[in-house]
Amino acid sequence: MDASTLGRGLMYLGGGLVVLLGRALDLGNLPGDLVYRGDGVRVYVPIATMVMLSVVLTLLVNLALRLFR
């Protein structure tokens, strides 16, 4: 397995997790998420959701690495 295959797999896994967690937990309505609705256009920037997911995933990965070391 080369690096490009591993990277592509991780991107698909991350995208799938975002879709599943987004539907299950309704993460898109946090106070720091920016939404602009105009005439026929909607722009959504989930800043608070990205920060929260980053912190949670960092803690989980660190915990897993400490447990399996």
Coordinates of C-alpha atoms in Angstrom, one line a residue:
M1 CA 0.0 0.0 0.0
D2 CA 1.5 3.3 -1.1
A3 CA 1.0 6.7 0.5
S4 CA -1.5 7.9 -2.2
T5 CA -3.8 4.9 -1.6
L6 CA -3.6 5.4 2.2
G7 CA -4.3 9.1 1.8
R8 CA -7.3 8.5 -0.5
G9 CA -8.7 5.9 1.9
L10 CA -8.4 8.3 4.9
M11 CA -10.1 11.0 3.0
Y12 CA -13.0 8.7 2.1
L13 CA -13.2 7.5 5.7
G14 CA -13.2 11.1 7.0
G15 CA -15.9 12.2 4.5
G16 CA -18.1 9.2 5.5
L17 CA -17.7 10.0 9.2
V18 CA -18.6 13.6 8.6
V19 CA -21.8 12.6 6.7
L20 CA -22.8 10.0 9.3
L21 CA -22.1 12.1 12.3
G22 CA -23.7 15.1 10.7
R23 CA -27.0 13.2 10.2
A24 CA -26.9 11.5 13.6
L25 CA -25.9 14.3 15.8
D26 CA -27.1 17.4 13.9
L27 CA -23.7 19.1 14.3
G28 CA -24.4 21.9 11.9
N29 CA -26.3 24.2 14.2
L30 CA -23.6 25.2 16.7
P31 CA -23.4 28.9 17.7
G32 CA -20.1 29.5 15.8
D33 CA -21.3 28.2 12.4
L34 CA -21.8 30.9 9.8
V35 CA -24.7 30.7 7.4
Y36 CA -25.4 33.2 4.6
R37 CA -28.7 32.9 2.7
G38 CA -29.2 35.1 -0.3
D39 CA -31.3 35.0 -3.4
G40 CA -30.9 31.5 -4.7
V41 CA -27.6 30.9 -2.8
R42 CA -26.7 29.4 0.6
V43 CA -23.2 29.5 1.9
Y44 CA -22.4 27.5 5.0
V45 CA -19.1 27.6 6.9
P46 CA -19.1 25.3 9.9
I47 CA -16.3 26.9 12.0
A48 CA -17.4 25.8 15.4
T49 CA -18.3 22.3 14.2
M50 CA -14.8 21.8 12.7
V51 CA -13.1 23.0 15.8
M52 CA -15.2 20.7 18.1
L53 CA -14.6 17.7 15.8
S54 CA -10.9 18.4 15.7
V55 CA -10.6 18.5 19.5
V56 CA -12.7 15.4 20.0
L57 CA -10.8 13.4 17.3
T58 CA -7.5 14.6 18.7
L59 CA -8.4 13.4 22.2
L60 CA -9.6 10.0 20.8
V61 CA -6.5 9.4 18.8
N62 CA -4.2 10.3 21.7
L63 CA -6.2 8.1 24.0
A64 CA -5.9 5.2 21.5
L65 CA -2.2 5.7 21.0
R66 CA -1.6 5.7 24.8
L67 CA -3.7 2.5 25.3
F68 CA -2.0 0.5 22.5
R69 CA 1.5 1.6 23.2

